[in-house]
Coordinates of C-alpha atoms and ligand atoms in Angstrom, one line a residue:
X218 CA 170.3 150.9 63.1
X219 CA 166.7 149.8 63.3
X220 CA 165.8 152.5 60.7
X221 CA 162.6 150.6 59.1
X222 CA 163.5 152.6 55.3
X223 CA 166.4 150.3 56.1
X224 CA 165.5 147.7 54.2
X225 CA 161.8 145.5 54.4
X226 CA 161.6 143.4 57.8
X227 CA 161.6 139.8 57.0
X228 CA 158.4 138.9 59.1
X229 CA 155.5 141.0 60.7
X230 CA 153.3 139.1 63.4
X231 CA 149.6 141.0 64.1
X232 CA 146.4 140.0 65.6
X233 CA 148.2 138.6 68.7
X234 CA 148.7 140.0 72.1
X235 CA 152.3 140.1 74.0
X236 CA 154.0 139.2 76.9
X237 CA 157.3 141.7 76.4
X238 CA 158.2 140.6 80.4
X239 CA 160.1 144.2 79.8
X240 CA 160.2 146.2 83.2
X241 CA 160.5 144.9 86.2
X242 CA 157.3 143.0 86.8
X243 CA 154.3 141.8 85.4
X244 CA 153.8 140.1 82.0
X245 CA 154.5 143.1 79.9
X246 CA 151.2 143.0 78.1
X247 CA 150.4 144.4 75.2
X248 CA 146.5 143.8 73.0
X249 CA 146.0 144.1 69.4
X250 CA 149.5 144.3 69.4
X251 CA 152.8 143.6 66.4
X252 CA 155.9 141.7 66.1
X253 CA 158.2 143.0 63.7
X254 CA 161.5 141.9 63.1
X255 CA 164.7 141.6 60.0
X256 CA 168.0 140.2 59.9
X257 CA 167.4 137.8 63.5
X258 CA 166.6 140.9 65.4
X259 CA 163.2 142.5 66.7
X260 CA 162.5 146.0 65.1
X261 CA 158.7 146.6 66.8
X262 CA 157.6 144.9 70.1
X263 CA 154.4 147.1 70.7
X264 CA 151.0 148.3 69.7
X265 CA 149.8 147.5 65.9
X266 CA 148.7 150.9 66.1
X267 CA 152.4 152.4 66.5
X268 CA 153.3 150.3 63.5
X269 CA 155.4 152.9 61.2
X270 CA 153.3 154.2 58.4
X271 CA 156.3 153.4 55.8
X272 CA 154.5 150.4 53.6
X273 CA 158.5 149.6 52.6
X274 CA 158.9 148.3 56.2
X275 CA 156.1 146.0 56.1
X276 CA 156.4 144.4 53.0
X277 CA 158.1 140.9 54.2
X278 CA 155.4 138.6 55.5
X279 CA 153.1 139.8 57.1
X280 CA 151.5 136.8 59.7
X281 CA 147.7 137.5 60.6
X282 CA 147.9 135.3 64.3
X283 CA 144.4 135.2 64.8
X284 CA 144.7 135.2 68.7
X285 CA 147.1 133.6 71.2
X286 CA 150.0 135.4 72.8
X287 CA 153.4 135.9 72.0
X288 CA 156.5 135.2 74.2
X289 CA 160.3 135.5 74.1
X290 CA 162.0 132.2 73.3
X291 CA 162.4 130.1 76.4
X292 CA 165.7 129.4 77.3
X293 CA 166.3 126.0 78.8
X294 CA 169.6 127.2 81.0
X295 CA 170.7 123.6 82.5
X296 CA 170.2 120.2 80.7
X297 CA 172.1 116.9 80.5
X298 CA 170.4 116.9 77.1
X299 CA 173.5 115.0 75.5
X300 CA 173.8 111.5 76.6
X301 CA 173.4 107.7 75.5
X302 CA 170.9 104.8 76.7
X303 CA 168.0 105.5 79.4
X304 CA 168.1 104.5 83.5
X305 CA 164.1 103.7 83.5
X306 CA 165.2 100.8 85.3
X307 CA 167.2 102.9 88.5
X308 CA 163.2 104.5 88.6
X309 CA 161.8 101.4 89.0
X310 CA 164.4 100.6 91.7
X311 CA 163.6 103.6 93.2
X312 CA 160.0 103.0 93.2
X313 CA 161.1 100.0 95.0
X314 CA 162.9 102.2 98.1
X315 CA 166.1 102.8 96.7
X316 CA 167.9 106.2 96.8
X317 CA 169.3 108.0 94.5
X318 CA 172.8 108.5 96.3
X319 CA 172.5 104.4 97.3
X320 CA 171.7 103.6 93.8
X321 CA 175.1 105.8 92.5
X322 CA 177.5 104.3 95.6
X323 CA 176.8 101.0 94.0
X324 CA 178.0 102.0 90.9
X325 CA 174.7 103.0 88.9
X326 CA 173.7 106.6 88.9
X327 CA 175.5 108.5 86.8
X328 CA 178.0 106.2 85.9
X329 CA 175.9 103.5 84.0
X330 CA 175.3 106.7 82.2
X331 CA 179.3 107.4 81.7
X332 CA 179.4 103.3 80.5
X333 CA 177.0 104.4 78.0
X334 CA 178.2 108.1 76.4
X335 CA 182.0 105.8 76.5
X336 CA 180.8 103.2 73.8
X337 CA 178.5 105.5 71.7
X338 CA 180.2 106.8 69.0
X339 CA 179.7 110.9 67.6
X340 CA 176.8 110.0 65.6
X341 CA 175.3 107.6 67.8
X342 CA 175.2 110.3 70.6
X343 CA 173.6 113.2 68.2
X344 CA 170.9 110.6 67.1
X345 CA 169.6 109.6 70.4
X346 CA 170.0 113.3 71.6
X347 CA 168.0 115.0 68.5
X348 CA 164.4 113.6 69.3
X349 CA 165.4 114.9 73.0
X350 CA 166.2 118.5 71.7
X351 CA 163.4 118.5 69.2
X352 CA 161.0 118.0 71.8
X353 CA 162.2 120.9 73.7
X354 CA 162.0 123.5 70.6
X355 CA 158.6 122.1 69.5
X356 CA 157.6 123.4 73.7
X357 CA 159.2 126.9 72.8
X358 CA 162.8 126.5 73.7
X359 CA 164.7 128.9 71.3
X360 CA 168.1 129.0 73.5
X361 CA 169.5 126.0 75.7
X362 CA 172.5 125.0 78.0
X363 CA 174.1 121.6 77.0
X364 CA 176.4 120.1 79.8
X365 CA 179.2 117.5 79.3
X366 CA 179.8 115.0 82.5
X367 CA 179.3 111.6 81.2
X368 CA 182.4 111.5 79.7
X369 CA 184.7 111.8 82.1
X370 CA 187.7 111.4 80.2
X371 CA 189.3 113.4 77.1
X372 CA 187.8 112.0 74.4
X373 CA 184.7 111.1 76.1
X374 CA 183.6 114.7 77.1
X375 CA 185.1 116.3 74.0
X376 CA 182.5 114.2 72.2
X377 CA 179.7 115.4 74.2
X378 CA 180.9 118.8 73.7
X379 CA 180.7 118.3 69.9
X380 CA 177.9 116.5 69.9
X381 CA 176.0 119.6 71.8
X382 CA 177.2 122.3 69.0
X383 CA 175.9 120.0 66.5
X384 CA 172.4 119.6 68.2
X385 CA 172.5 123.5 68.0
X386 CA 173.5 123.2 64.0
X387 CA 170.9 120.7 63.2
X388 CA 168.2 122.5 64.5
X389 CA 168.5 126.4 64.5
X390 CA 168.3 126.4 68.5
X391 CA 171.2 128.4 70.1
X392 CA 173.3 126.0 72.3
X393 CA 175.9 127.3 75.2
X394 CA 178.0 124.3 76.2
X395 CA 179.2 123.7 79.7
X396 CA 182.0 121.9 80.8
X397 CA 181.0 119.5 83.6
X398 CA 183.8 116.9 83.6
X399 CA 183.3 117.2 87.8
X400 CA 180.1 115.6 87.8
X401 CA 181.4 112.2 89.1
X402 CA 184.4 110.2 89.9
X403 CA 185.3 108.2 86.9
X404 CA 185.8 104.3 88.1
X405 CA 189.4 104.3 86.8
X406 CA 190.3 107.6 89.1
X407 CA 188.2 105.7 92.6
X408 CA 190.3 106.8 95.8
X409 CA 191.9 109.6 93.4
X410 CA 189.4 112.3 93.0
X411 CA 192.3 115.0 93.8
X412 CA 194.2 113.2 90.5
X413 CA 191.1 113.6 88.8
X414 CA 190.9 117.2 89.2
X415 CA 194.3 117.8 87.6
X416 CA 192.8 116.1 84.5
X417 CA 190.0 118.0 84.4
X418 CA 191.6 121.0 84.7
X419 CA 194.4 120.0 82.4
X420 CA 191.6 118.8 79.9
X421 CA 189.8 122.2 79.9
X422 CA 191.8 124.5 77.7
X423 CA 192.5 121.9 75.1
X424 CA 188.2 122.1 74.7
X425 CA 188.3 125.7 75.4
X426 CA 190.8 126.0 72.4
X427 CA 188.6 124.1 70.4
X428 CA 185.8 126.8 70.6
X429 CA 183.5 123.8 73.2
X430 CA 183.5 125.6 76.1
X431 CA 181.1 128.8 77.0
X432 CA 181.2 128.0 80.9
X433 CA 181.8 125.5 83.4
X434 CA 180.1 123.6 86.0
X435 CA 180.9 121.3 88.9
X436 CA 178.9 119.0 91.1
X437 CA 179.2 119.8 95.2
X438 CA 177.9 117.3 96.8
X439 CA 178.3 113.8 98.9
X440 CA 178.3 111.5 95.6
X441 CA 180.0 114.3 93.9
X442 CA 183.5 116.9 94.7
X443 CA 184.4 119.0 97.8
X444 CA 184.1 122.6 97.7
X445 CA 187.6 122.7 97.7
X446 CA 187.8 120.4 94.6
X447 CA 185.4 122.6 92.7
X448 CA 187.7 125.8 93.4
X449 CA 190.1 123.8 91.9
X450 CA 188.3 124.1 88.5
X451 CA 187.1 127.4 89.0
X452 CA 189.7 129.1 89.4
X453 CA 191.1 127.1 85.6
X454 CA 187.7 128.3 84.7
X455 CA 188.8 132.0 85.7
X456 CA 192.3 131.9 84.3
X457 CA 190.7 131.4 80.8
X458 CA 188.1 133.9 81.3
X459 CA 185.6 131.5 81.5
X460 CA 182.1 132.1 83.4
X461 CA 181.2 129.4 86.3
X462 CA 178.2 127.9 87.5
X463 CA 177.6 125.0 90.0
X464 CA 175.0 122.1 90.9
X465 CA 174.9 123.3 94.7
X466 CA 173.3 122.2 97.8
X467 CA 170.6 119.5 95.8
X468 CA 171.0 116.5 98.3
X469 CA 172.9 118.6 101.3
X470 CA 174.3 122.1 102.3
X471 CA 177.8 121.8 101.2
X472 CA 178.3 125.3 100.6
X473 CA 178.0 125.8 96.9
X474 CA 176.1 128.8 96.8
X475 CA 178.1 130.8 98.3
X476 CA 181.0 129.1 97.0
X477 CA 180.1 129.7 93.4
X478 CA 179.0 133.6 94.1
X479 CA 182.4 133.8 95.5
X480 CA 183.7 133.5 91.6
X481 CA 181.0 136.0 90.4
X482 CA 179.1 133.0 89.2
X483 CA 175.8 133.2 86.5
X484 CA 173.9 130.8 89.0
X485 CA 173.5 128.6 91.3
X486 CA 171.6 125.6 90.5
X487 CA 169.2 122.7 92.1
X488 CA 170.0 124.7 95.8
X489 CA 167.5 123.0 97.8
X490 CA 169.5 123.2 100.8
X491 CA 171.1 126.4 100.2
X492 CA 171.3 128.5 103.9
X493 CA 170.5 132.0 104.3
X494 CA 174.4 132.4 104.2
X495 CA 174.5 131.3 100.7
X496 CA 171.7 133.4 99.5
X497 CA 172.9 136.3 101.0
X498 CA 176.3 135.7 99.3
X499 CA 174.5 135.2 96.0
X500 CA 172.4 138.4 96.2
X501 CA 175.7 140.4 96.7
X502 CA 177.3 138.8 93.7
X503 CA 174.0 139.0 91.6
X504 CA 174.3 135.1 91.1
X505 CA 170.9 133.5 89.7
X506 CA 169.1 130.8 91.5
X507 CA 168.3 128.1 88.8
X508 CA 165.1 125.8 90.0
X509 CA 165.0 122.1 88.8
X510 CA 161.8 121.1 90.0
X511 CA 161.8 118.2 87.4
X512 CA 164.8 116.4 89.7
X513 CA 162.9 118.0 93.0
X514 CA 159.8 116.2 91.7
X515 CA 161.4 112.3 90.2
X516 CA 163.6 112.4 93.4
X517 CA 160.7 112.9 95.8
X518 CA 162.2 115.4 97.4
X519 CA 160.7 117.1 100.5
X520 CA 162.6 120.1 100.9
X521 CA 161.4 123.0 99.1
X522 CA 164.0 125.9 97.8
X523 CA 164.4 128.9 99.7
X524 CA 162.4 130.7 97.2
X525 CA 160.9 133.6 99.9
X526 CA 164.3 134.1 101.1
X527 CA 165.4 134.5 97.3
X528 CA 162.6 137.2 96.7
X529 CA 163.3 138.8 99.9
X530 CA 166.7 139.3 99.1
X531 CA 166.4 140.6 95.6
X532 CA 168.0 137.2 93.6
X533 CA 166.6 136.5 90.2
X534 CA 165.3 132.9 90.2
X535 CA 165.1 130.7 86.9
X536 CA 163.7 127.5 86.1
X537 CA 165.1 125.0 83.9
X538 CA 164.6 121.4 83.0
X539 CA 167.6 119.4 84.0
X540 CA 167.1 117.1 81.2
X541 CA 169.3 114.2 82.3
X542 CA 168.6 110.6 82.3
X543 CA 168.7 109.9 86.0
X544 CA 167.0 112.3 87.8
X545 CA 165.0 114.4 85.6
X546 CA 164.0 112.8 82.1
X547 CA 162.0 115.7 81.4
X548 CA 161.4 117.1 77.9
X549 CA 159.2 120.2 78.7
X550 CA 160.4 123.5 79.9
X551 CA 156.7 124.5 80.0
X552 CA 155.9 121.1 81.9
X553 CA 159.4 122.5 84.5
X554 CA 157.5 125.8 84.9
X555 CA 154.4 124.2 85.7
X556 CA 156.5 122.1 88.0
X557 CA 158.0 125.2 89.8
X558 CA 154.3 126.6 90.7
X559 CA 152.9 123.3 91.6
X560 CA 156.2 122.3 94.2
X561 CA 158.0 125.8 94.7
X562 CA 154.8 128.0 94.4
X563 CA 156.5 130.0 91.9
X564 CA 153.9 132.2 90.5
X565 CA 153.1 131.6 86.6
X566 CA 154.6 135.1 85.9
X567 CA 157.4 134.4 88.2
X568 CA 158.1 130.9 86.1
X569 CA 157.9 132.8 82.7
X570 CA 160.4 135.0 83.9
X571 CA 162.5 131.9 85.4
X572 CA 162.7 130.3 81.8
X573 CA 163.2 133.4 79.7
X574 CA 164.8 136.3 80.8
X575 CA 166.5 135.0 84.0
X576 CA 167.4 132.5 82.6
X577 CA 169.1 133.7 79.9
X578 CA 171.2 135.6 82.3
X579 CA 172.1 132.3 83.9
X580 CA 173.8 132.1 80.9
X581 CA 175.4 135.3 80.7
X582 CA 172.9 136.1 77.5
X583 CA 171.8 139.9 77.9
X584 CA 170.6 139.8 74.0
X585 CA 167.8 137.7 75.0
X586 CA 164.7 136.5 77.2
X587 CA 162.4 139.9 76.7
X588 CA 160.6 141.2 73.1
X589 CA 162.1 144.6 73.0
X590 CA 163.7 145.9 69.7
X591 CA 167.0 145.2 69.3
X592 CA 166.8 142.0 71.0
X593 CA 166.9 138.5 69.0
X594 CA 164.1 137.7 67.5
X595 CA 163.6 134.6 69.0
X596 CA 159.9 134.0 70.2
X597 CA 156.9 131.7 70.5
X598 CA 153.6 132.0 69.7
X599 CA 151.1 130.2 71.9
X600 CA 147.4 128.8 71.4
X601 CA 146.2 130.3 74.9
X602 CA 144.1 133.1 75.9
X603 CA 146.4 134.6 79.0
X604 CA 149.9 134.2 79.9
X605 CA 149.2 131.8 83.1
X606 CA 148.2 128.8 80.7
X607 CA 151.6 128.3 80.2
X608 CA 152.1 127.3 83.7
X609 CA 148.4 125.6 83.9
X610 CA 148.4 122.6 81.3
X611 CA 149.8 119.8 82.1
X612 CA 151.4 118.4 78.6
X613 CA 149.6 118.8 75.7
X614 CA 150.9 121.3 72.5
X615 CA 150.5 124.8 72.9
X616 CA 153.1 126.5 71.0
X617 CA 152.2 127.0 67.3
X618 CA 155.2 128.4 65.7
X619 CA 159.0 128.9 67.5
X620 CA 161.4 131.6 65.8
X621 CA 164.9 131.6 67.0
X622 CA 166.8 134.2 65.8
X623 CA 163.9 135.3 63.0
X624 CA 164.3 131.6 61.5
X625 CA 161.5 129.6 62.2
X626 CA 162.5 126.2 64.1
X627 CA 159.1 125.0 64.8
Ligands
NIG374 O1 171.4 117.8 87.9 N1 173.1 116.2 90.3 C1 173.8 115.9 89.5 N2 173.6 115.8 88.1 C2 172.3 115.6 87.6 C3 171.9 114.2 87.6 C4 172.7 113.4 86.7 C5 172.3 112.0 86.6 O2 171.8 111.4 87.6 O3 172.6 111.4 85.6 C6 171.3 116.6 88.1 O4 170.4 116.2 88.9
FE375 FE1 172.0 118.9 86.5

């Protein structure tokens, strides 16, 4: 299949070094090294000097670097990215002594959010959402997670859900939607939130059938469902075939992790307050521990993930950016990673592995997140001398050209 007679590879990338993060540890590291690759998949990860001899396969482009390092894409596995309107003024309240679960009991939170996404129209949404997206691909995001949830009704998350595929359209970025109509209780449902959950779960094969849906998400928590309410939709999720995920244990231990392994779930996200229960139960069901140190760090949070106990226990952990207008208006996956060293004391290889290859399997992705051949060829060149950069500057523009798929988006 990769037979390099085939036909001429569409791009060649030498005088560059690479991070292949293939194996089990370490950056994968590879000097005076070549990226090869033709029709959206990699055909050489490795040494310049193992290039094959055949001039036929090098004859598409063929990119002198100059320096830098490549990556994979990064993979941006949770975001609110798809919303309308800003909440800059609940972070001033905040600033001010408010909480985040006062501010949303009052009826602010995420449902000044849901008042919004409710009177933007299709193209309203995709226009305040693009620059958001945008940002993210010029950083190096090449895959990324698009949650509904401020909809809340029908119509209302079926346009976030359309809205998210068309971000993915626009810009060449691959987009995996997730149904997340269980993120709050809509005002109209208040002292129903059992009534609720038969809409959502009566609303979530008329999306699937419409091709919206790649997995679905709930929110466990105080100012969110019970466990019990979230099995509720996983187990609609399961009867479709449908992969599950959950926001667990970010303000309090409610049980989600172990809740969501119980379903075989891709991950287990924010988990703050996750027990040694929970990430014993998501060890055994191989469930990835997603870190949103952007919402960790806005929030002022205190308590730290149980990232030793995640490492002792063999459970992948990924980083992503939780790009949502309340918590975590953060446009950088490389500014989350740096995040995750800074709060979580991730190490810089452990966060490069948290926003590429684990977390493409948060996503169920196995064609993705390492520069192997036969992988997509979706990958990032970087103006940096060593890997740990990425995890070092604080802002700033270090990619210099993102591929998705072989197609350059940035
Ligand atoms: O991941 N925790 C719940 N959902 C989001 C916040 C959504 C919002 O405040 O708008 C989160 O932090
Ligand atoms: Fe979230």
């Amino acid at each position: 299949m990769n037979d390099p007679q085939q036909a001429p590879w569409d791009g060649l990338v030498v005088g560059v070094s690479l991070a292949t993060l293939d194996g089990g540890s370490g950056y994968g590291e590879v000097e005076d090294a070549a990226l090869g690759w033709r029709e959206g998949t990699i055909v050489h990860a490795g040494p310049r000097t193992a290039l094959p001899a055949d001039p036929n396969a090098l004859s598409g482009a063929v990119i002198d670097a100059g320096g830098g390092w490549i990556t994979p894409g990064l993979v941006d596995c949770h975001t609110h990215l798809v919303f309308a309107g800003d909440r800059a003024g609940e972070f001033e309240q905040r600033l001010q002594g408010m909480g985040y679960e006062e501010i949303a009991r009052a009826g602010g939170g995420i449902a000044s959010t849901v008042r919004a996404v409710r009177s933007a129209g299709e193209d309203a949404l995709l226009e305040q959402s693009l620059p958001r997206a945008r940002a993210l691909t010029a950083d190096g995001v090449t895959t990324l997670e698009i949650k509904s949830g401020y909809g809340l009704e029908f119509d209302g998350e079926r346009r976030m859900l359309r809205v998210a595929r068309r971000v993915g359209e626009e810009l060449g970025v691959a987009v995996r939607t997730t149904y997340l109509a269980a993120h709050a209780l809509p005002p109209e449902f208040a002292g129903r939130a059992d009534a609720y959950i038969d809409a959502v779960v009566e609303w979530l094969p008329r999306l699937h059938a419409e091709g919206l849906v790649d997995a679905v998400d709930a929110f466990v928590e105080r100012i969110g469902f019970t466990a019990a309410q979230a099995r509720r939709v996983f187990e609609a999720a399961r009867a479709l075939g449908l992969p599950v995920k959950l926001h667990a244990d970010q303000l309090s231990d409610g049980g989600g992790a172990a809740l969501v392994a119980g379903f075989d779930g891709l991950s287990a996200d924010h988990v703050e307050h996750t027990g040694e229960a929970g990430v014993q139960a998501m060890a055994a069901a191989g469930t990835v521990a997603v870190l949103l140190p952007g919402a960790f760090h806005v929030l002022r949070e205190t308590r730290l993930p149980p990232v030793d106990a995640f490492r002792v226990h063999g459970v992948p952990m990924a980083v992503a950016t939780d790009c949502n207008p309340g918590t975590s208006p953060l446009l950088s996956l490389r500014q989350a990673m740096q995040l995750a060293c800074t709060h979580f004391r991730l190490t810089p290889e452990e966060a490069l592995r948290g926003a590429t290859v684990n977390a493409a399997r948060a996503l169920g992705l196995r064609d993705r997140g390492v520069l192997r051949p036969g992988m997509r060829a979706d990958f990032v060149h970087w103006a940096i001398a060593r890997p740990a950069e990425l995890c070092y500057w604080l802002g700033g523009q270090l990619a210099t050209s993102v591929h998705a798929g072989g197609r350059r988006i940035a």
